[in-house]
mmCIF file of C-alpha atoms in Angstrom:
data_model
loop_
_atom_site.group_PDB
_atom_site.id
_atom_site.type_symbol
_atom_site.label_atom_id
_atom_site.label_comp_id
_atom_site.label_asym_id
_atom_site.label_seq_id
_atom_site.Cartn_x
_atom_site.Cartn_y
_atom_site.Cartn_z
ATOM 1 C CA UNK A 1284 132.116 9.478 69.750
ATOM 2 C CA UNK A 1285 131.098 9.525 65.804
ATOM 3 C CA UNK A 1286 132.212 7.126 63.568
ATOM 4 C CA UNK A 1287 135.332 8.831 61.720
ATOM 5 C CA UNK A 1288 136.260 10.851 64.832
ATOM 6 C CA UNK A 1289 139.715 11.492 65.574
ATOM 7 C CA UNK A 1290 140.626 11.826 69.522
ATOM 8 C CA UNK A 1291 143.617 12.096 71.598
ATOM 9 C CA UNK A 1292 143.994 9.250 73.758
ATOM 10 C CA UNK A 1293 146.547 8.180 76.430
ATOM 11 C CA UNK A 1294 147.797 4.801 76.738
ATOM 12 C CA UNK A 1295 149.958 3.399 79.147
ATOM 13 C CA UNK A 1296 152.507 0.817 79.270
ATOM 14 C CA UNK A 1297 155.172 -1.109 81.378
ATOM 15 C CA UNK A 1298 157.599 -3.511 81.776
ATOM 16 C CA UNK A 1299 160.403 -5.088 84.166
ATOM 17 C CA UNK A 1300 163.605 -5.825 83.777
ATOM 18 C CA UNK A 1301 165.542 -8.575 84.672
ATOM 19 C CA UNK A 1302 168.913 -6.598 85.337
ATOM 20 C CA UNK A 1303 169.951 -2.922 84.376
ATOM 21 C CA UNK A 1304 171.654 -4.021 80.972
ATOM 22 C CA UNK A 1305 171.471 -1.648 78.147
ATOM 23 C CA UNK A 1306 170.761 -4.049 75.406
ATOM 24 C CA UNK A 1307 168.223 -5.870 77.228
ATOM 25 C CA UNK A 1308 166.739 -2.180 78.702
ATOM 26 C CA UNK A 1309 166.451 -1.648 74.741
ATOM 27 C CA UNK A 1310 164.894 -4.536 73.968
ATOM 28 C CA UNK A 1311 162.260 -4.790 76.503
ATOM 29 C CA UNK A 1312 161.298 -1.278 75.536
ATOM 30 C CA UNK A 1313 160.930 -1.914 71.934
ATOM 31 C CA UNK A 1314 158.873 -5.087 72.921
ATOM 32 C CA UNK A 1315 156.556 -2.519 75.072
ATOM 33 C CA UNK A 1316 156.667 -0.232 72.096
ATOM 34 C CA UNK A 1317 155.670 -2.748 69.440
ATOM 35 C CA UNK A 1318 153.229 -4.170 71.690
ATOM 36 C CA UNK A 1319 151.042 -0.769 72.759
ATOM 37 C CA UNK A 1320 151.079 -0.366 68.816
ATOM 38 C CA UNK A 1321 149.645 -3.404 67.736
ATOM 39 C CA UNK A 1322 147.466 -3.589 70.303
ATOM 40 C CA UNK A 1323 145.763 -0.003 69.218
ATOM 41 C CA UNK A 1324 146.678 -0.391 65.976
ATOM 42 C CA UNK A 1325 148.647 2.452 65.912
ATOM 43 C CA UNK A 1326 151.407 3.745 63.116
ATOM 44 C CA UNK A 1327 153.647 6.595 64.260
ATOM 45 C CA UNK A 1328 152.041 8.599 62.361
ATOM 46 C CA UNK A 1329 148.772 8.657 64.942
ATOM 47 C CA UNK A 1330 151.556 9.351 67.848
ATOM 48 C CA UNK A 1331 151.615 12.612 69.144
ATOM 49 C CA UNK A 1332 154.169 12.202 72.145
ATOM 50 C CA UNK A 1333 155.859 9.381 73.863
ATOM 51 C CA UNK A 1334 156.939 9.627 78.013
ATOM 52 C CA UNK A 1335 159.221 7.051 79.083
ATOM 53 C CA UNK A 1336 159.897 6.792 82.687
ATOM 54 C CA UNK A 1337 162.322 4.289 84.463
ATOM 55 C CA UNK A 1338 162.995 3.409 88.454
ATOM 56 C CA UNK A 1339 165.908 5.162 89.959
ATOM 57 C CA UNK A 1340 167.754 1.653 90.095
ATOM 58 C CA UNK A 1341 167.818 2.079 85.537
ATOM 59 C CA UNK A 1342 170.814 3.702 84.311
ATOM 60 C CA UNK A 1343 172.241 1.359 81.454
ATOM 61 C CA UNK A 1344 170.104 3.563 78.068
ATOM 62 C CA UNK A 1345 167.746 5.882 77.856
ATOM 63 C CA UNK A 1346 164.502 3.981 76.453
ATOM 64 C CA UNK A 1347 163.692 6.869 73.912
ATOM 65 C CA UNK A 1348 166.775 5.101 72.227
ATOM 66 C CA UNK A 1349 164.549 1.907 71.689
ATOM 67 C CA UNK A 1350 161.928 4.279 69.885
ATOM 68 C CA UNK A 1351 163.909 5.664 67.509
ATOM 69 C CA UNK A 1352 165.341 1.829 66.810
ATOM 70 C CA UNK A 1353 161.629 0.731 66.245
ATOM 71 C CA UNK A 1354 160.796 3.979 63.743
ATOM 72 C CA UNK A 1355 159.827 6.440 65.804
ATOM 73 C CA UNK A 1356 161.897 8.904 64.249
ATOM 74 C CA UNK A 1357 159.801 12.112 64.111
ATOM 75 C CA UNK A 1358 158.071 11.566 67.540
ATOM 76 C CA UNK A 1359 158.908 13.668 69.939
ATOM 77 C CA UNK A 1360 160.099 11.198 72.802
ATOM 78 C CA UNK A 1361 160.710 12.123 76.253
ATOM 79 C CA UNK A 1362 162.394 10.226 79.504
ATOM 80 C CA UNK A 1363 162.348 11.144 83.439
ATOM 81 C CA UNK A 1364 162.747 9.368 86.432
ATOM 82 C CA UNK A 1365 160.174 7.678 88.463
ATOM 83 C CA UNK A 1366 159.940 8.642 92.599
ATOM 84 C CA UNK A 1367 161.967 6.664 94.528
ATOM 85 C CA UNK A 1368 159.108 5.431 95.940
ATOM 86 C CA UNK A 1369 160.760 2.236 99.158
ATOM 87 C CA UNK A 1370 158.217 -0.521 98.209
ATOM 88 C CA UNK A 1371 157.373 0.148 94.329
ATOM 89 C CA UNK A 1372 158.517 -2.540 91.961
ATOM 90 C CA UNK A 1373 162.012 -2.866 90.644
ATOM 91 C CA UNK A 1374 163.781 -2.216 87.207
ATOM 92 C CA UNK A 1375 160.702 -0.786 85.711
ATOM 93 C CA UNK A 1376 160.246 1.096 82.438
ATOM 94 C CA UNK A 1377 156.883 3.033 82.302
ATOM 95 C CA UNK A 1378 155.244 4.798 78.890
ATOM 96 C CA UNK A 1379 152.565 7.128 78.654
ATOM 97 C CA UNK A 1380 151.488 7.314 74.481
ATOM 98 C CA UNK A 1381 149.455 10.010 73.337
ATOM 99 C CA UNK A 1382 147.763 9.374 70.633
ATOM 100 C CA UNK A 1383 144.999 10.286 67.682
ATOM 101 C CA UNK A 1384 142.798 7.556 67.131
ATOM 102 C CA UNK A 1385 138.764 6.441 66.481
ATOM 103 C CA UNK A 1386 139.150 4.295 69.429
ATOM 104 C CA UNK A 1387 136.685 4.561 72.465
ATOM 105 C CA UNK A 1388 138.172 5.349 75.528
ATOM 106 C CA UNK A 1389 137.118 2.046 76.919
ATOM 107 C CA UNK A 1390 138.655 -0.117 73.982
ATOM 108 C CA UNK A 1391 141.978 1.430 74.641
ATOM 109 C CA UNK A 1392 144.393 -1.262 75.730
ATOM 110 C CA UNK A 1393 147.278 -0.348 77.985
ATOM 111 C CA UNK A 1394 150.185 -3.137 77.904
ATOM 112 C CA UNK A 1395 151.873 -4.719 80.674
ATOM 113 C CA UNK A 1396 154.502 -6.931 80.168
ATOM 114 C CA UNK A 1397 156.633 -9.202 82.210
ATOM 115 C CA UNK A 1398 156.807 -8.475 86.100
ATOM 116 C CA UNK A 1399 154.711 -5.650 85.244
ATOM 117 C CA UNK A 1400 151.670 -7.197 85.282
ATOM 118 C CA UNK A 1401 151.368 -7.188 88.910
ATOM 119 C CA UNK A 1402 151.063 -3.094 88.541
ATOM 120 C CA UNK A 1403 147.197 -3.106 86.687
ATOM 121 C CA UNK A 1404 146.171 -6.725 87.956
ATOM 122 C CA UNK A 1405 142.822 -4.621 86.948
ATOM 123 C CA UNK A 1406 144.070 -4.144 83.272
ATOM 124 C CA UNK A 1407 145.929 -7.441 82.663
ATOM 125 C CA UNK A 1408 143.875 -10.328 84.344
ATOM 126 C CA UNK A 1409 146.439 -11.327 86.410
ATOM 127 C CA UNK A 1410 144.469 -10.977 89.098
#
């Protein structure tokens, strides 16, 4: 890519939680949030969309709420439900950012945080 070219860019994120609790639902997400963004030094002004998903075993918020707690107030923000797949990791909120940004493909960095590490051993070093 040129220098001072603008592409869209998908970045993925995740976390775990430790129980279906709303407040701490919100503020994992926010940490997942604030981390993606620092980590691509992204404003929400470079966002285009945000997916959230969660496991079918999260209920307590909706983790678009967390966004628009952080300042993600004119990004539009989407959650659905992950498959309720028998042997896929608990309590897990998933993010999918798309994004405008100078940033090569390969410098991207996707965040995962607590237990979700062990989903991109790959992507984290944990493995």
């Amino acid at each position: 890519m040129e220098a001072g070219t603008v592409a869209v860019r998908a970045i993925r994120g995740a976390t775990q939680l430790d129980v279906d609790e709303r407040e701490h639902l919100l503020e994992r997400s926010a940490e997942l949030i604030t981390a993606v963004l620092e980590a691509n030094q992204l404003a929400s002004d470079d966002l285009i969309s945000v997916l959230f998903t969660v496991t079918p075993d999260l209920h307590a918020e909706f983790p678009a709420v967390a966004g628009r707690q952080v300042g993600l107030v004119d990004v539009p923000l989407i959650c659905a439900q992950e498959i309720a797949v028998p042997h896929a990791l608990p309590r897990v909120v998933r993010m999918m950012v798309h994004a405008e940004t100078a940033t090569a493909r390969e410098k991207i960095q996707h965040v995962y945080l607590h237990g979700a590490v062990s989903l991109r051993p790959d992507l984290t070093g944990a493995q």
